[in-house]
mmCIF file of C-alpha atoms in Angstrom:
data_model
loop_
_atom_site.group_PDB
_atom_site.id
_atom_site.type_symbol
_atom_site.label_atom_id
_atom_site.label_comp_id
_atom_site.label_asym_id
_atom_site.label_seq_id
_atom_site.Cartn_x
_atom_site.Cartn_y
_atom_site.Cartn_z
ATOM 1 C CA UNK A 1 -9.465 0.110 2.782
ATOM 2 C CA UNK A 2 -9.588 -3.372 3.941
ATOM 3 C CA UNK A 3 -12.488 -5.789 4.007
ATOM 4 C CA UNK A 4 -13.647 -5.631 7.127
ATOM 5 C CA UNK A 5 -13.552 -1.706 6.731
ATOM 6 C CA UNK A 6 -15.542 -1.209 4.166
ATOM 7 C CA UNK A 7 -18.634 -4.049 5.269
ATOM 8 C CA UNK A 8 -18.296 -2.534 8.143
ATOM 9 C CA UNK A 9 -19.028 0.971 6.624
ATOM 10 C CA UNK A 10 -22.053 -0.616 4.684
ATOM 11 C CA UNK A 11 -23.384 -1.737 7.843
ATOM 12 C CA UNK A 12 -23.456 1.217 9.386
ATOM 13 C CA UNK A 13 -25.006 3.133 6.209
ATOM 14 C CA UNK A 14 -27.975 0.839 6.023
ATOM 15 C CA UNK A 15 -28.422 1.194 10.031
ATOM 16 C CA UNK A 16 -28.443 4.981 9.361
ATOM 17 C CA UNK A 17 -31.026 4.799 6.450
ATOM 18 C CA UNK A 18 -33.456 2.773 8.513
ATOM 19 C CA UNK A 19 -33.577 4.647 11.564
ATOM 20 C CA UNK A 20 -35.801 7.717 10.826
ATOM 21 C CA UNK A 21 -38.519 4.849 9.546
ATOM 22 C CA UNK A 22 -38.121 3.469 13.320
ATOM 23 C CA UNK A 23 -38.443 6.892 14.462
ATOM 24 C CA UNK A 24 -41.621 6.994 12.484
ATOM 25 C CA UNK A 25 -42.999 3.311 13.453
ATOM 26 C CA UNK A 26 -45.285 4.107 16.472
ATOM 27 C CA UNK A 27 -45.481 0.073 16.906
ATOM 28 C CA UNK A 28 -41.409 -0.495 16.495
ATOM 29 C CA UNK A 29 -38.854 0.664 19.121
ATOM 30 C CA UNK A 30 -36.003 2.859 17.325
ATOM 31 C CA UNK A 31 -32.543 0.748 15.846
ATOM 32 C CA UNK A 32 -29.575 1.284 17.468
ATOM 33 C CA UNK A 33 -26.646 2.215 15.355
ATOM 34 C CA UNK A 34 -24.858 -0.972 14.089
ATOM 35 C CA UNK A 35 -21.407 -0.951 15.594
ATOM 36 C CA UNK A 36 -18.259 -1.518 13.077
ATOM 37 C CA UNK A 37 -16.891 -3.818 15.813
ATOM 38 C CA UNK A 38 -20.102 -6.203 15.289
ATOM 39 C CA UNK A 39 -18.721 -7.620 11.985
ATOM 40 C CA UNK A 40 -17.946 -10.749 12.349
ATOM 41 C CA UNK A 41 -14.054 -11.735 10.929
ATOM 42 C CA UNK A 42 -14.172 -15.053 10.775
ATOM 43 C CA UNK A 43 -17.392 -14.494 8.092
ATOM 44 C CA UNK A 44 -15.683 -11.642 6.207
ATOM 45 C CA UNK A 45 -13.112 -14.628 5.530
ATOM 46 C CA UNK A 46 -15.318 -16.754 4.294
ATOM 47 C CA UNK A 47 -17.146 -14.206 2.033
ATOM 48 C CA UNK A 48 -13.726 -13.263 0.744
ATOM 49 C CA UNK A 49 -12.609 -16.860 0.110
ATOM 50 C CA UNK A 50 -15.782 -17.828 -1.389
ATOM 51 C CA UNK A 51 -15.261 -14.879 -4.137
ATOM 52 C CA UNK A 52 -12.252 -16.152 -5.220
ATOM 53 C CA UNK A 53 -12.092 -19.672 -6.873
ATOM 54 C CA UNK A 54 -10.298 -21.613 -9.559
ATOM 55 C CA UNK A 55 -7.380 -19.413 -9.103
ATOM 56 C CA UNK A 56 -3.931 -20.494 -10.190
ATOM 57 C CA UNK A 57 -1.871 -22.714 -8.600
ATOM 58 C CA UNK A 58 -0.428 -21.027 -5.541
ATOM 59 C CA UNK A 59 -2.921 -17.842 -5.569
ATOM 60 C CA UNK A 60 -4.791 -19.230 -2.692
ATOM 61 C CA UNK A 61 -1.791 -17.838 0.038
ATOM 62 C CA UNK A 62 -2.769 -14.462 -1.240
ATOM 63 C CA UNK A 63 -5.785 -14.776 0.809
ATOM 64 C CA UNK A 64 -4.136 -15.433 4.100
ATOM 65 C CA UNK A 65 -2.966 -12.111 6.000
ATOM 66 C CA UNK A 66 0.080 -12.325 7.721
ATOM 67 C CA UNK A 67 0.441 -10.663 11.599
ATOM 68 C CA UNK A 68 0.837 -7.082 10.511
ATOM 69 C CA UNK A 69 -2.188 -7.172 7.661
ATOM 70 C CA UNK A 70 -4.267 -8.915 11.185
ATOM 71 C CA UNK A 71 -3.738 -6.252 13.615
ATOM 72 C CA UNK A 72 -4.446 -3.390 10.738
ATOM 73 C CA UNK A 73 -7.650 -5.029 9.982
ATOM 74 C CA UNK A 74 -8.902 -5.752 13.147
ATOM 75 C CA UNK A 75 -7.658 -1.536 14.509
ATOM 76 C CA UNK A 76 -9.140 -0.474 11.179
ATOM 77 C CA UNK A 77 -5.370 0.849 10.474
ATOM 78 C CA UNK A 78 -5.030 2.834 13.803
ATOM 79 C CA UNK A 79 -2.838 0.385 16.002
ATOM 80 C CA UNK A 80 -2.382 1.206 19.455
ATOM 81 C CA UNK A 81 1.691 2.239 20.272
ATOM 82 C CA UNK A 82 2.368 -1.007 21.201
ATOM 83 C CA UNK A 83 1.003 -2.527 18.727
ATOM 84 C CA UNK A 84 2.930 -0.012 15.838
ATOM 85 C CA UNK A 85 5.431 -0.501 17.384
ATOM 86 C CA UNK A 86 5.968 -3.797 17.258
ATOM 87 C CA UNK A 87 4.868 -4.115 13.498
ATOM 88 C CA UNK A 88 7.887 -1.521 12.322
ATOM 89 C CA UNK A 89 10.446 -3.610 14.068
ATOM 90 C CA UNK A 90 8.642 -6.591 12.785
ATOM 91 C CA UNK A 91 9.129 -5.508 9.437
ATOM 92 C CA UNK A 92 12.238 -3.486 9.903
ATOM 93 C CA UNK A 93 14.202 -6.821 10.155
ATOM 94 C CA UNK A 94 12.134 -7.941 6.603
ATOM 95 C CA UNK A 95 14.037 -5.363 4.633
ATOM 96 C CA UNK A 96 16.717 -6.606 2.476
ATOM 97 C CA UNK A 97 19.232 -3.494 0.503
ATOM 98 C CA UNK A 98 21.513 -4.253 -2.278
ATOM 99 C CA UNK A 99 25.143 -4.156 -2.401
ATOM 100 C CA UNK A 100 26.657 -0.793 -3.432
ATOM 101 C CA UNK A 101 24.498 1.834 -4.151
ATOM 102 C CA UNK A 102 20.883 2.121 -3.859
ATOM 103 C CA UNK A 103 20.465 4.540 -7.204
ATOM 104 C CA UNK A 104 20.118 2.381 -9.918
ATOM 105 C CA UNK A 105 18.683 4.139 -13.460
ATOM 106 C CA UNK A 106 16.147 7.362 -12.923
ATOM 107 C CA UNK A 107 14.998 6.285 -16.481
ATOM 108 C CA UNK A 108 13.671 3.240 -15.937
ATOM 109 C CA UNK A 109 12.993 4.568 -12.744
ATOM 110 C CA UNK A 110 9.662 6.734 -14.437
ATOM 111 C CA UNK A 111 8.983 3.358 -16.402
ATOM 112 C CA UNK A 112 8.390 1.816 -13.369
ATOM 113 C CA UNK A 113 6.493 4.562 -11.185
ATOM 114 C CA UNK A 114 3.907 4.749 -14.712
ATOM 115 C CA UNK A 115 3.546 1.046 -15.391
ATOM 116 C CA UNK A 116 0.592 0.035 -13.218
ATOM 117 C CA UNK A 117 0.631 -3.933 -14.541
ATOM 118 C CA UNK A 118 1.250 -6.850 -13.226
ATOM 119 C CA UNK A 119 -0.154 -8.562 -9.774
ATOM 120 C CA UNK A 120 -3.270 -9.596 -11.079
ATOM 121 C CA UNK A 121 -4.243 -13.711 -12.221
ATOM 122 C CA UNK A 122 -4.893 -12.816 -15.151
ATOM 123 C CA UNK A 123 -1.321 -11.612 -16.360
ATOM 124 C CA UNK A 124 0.056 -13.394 -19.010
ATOM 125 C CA UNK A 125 3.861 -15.255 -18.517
ATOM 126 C CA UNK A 126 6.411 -12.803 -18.101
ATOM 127 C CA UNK A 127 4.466 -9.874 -17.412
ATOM 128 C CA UNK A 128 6.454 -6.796 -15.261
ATOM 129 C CA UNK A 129 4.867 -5.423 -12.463
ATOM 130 C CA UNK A 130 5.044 -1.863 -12.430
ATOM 131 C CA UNK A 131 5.100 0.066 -9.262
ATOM 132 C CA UNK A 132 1.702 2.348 -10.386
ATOM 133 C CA UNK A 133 3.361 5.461 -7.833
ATOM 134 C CA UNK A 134 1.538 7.971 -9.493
ATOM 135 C CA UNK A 135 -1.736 6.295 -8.611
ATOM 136 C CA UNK A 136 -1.076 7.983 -5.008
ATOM 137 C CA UNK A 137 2.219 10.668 -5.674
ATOM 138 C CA UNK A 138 3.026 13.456 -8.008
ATOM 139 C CA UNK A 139 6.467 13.032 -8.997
ATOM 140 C CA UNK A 140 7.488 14.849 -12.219
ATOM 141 C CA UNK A 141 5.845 18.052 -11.442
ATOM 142 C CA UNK A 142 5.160 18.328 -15.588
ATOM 143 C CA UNK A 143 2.686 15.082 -15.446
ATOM 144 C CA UNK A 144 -0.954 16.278 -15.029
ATOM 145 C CA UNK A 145 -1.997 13.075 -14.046
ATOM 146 C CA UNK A 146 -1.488 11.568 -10.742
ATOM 147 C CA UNK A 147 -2.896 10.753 -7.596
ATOM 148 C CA UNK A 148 -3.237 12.197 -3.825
ATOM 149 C CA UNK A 149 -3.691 9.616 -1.829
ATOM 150 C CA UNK A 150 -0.132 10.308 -1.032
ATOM 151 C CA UNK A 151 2.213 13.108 -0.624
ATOM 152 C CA UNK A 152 3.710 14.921 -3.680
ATOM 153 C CA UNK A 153 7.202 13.558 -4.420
ATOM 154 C CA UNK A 154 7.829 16.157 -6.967
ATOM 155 C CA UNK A 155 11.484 17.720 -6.020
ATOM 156 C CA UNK A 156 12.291 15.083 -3.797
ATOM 157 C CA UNK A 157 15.806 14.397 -3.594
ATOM 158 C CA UNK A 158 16.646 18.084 -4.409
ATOM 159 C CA UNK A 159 14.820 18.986 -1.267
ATOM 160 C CA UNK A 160 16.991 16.471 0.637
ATOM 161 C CA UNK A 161 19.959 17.397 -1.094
ATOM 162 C CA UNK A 162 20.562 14.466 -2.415
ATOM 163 C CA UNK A 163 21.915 12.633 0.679
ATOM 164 C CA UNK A 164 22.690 9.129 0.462
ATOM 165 C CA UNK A 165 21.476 8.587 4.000
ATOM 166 C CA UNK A 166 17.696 9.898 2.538
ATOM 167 C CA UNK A 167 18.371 7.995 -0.247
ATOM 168 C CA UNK A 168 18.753 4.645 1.663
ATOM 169 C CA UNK A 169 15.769 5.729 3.484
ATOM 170 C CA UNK A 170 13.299 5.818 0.805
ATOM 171 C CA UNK A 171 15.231 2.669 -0.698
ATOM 172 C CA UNK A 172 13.942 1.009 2.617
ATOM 173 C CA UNK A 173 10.511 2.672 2.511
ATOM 174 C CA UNK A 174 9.823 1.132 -1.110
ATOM 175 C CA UNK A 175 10.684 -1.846 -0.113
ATOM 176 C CA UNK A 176 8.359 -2.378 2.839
ATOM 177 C CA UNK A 177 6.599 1.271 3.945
ATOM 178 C CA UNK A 178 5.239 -0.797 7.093
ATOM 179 C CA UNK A 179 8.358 -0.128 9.033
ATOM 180 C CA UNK A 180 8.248 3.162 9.020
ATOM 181 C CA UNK A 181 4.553 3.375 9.255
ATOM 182 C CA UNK A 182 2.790 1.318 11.249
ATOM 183 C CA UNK A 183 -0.446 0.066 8.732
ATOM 184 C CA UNK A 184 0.406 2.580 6.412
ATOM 185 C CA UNK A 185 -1.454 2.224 3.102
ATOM 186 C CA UNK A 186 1.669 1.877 0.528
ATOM 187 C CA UNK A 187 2.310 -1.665 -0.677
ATOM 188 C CA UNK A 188 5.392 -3.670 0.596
ATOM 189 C CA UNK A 189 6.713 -3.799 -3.132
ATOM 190 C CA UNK A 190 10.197 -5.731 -1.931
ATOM 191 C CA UNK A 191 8.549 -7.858 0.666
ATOM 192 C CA UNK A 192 5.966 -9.100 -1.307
ATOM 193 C CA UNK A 193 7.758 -9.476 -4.508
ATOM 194 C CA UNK A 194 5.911 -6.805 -6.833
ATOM 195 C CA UNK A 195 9.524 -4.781 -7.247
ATOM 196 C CA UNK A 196 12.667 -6.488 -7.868
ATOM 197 C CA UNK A 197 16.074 -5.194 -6.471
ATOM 198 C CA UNK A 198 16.715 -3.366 -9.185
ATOM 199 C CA UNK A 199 13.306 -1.901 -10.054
ATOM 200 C CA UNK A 200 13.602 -0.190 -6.429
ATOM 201 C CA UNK A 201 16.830 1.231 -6.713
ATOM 202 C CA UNK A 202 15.386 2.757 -10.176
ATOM 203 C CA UNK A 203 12.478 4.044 -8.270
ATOM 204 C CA UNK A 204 14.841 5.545 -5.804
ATOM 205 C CA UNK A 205 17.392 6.841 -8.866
ATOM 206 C CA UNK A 206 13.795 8.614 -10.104
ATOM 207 C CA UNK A 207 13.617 10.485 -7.119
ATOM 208 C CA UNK A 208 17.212 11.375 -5.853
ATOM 209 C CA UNK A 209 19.196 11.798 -9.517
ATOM 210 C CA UNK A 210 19.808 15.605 -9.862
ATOM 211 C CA UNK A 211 18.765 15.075 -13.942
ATOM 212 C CA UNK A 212 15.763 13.458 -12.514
ATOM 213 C CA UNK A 213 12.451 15.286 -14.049
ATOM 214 C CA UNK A 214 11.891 14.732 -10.408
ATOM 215 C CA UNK A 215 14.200 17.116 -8.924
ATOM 216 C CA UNK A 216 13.895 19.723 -11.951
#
């Protein structure tokens, strides 16, 4: 949910609490129902901005959205077709693969898709960002914890037969999951420099290697 989405929301639950007391208020007109599209951007900025200081050097770009985070925000995540389309080729062009093979090691693969570190100011040197997948996917279908924000995972490659075409797919959705989908709410983990090359291609080893817990 992004800024603007959920102030937005809070606006319109406190205009919905006060209007049966204007119903009520023989002397006061009734409240209209404040619009989502009233919120002003350019103060949700400064709100945002003014929550965040004495960061660490360089932290303050984090706080800048770039032209597909802009038009997500301002449709509330449901571009028009133009607009989607535009941010998936956009992005598309953004995407970087390795040389070789995109299967790296399905072990460090589940390391990765459980480690939820890393990203945050307070990390200490060196810290490894993890990839946190089953915040929103199940994956090993024996882990009883996970989340379902997104689609279960769980037999993945198996279902796909392991083709390398699917696997270079999901490679590329990893690595930025706005050029497939338009606003979609997975993070761009290559663009944005949470996954490294080779995390990825362990994330995509996790789902497509046949002695994957994955696809057992």
């Amino acid at each position: 949910m992004t800024v603007h989405t959920f102030l937005a929301r809070v606006a319109l639950a406190g205009a919905a609490l006060l209007l049966p007391l204007a119903a009520t208020a023989q002397e006061a007109p009734p409240k209209a129902a404040v619009s989502p599209h009233a919120v002003d951007p350019a103060r949700v900025d400064a709100v945002v901005k003014a929550g965040f200081t004495k960061l660490p050097e360089g932290w303050e770009a984090r706080l800048q959205q770039d032209e597909t985070q802009r038009i997500c925000s301002l449709t509330r995540n449901n571009p028009s077709p133009e607009q989607a389309s535009a941010i998936m080729k956009a992005e598309e062009v953004r995407i970087t693969f390795p040389q070789g093979s995109v299967l790296g090691n399905w072990k460090e693969g589940a390391k990765v898709a459980q480690n939820g570190r890393g990203g945050q100011f307070s990390d200490p040197p060196g810290t490894v960002s993890g990839g946190n997948c089953y915040a929103c996917h199940q994956l090993d279908p024996k882990e009883v914890s996970y989340g379902t924000l997104g689609p279960s995972l769980a037999g993945y490659g198996r279902e796909r037969k392991f083709d390398p075409e699917d696997a270079k797919a999901a490679y590329a959705k990893v690595y930025d999951a706005q050029a497939s989908l338009a606003c979609s709410s997975m993070p761009r983990f290559g663009v944005n420099g949470v996954l490294t090359e080779q995390q990825i291609k362990d994330v995509v080893a996790y789902l497509f290697d046949p002695e994957s817990p994955v696809n057992k």
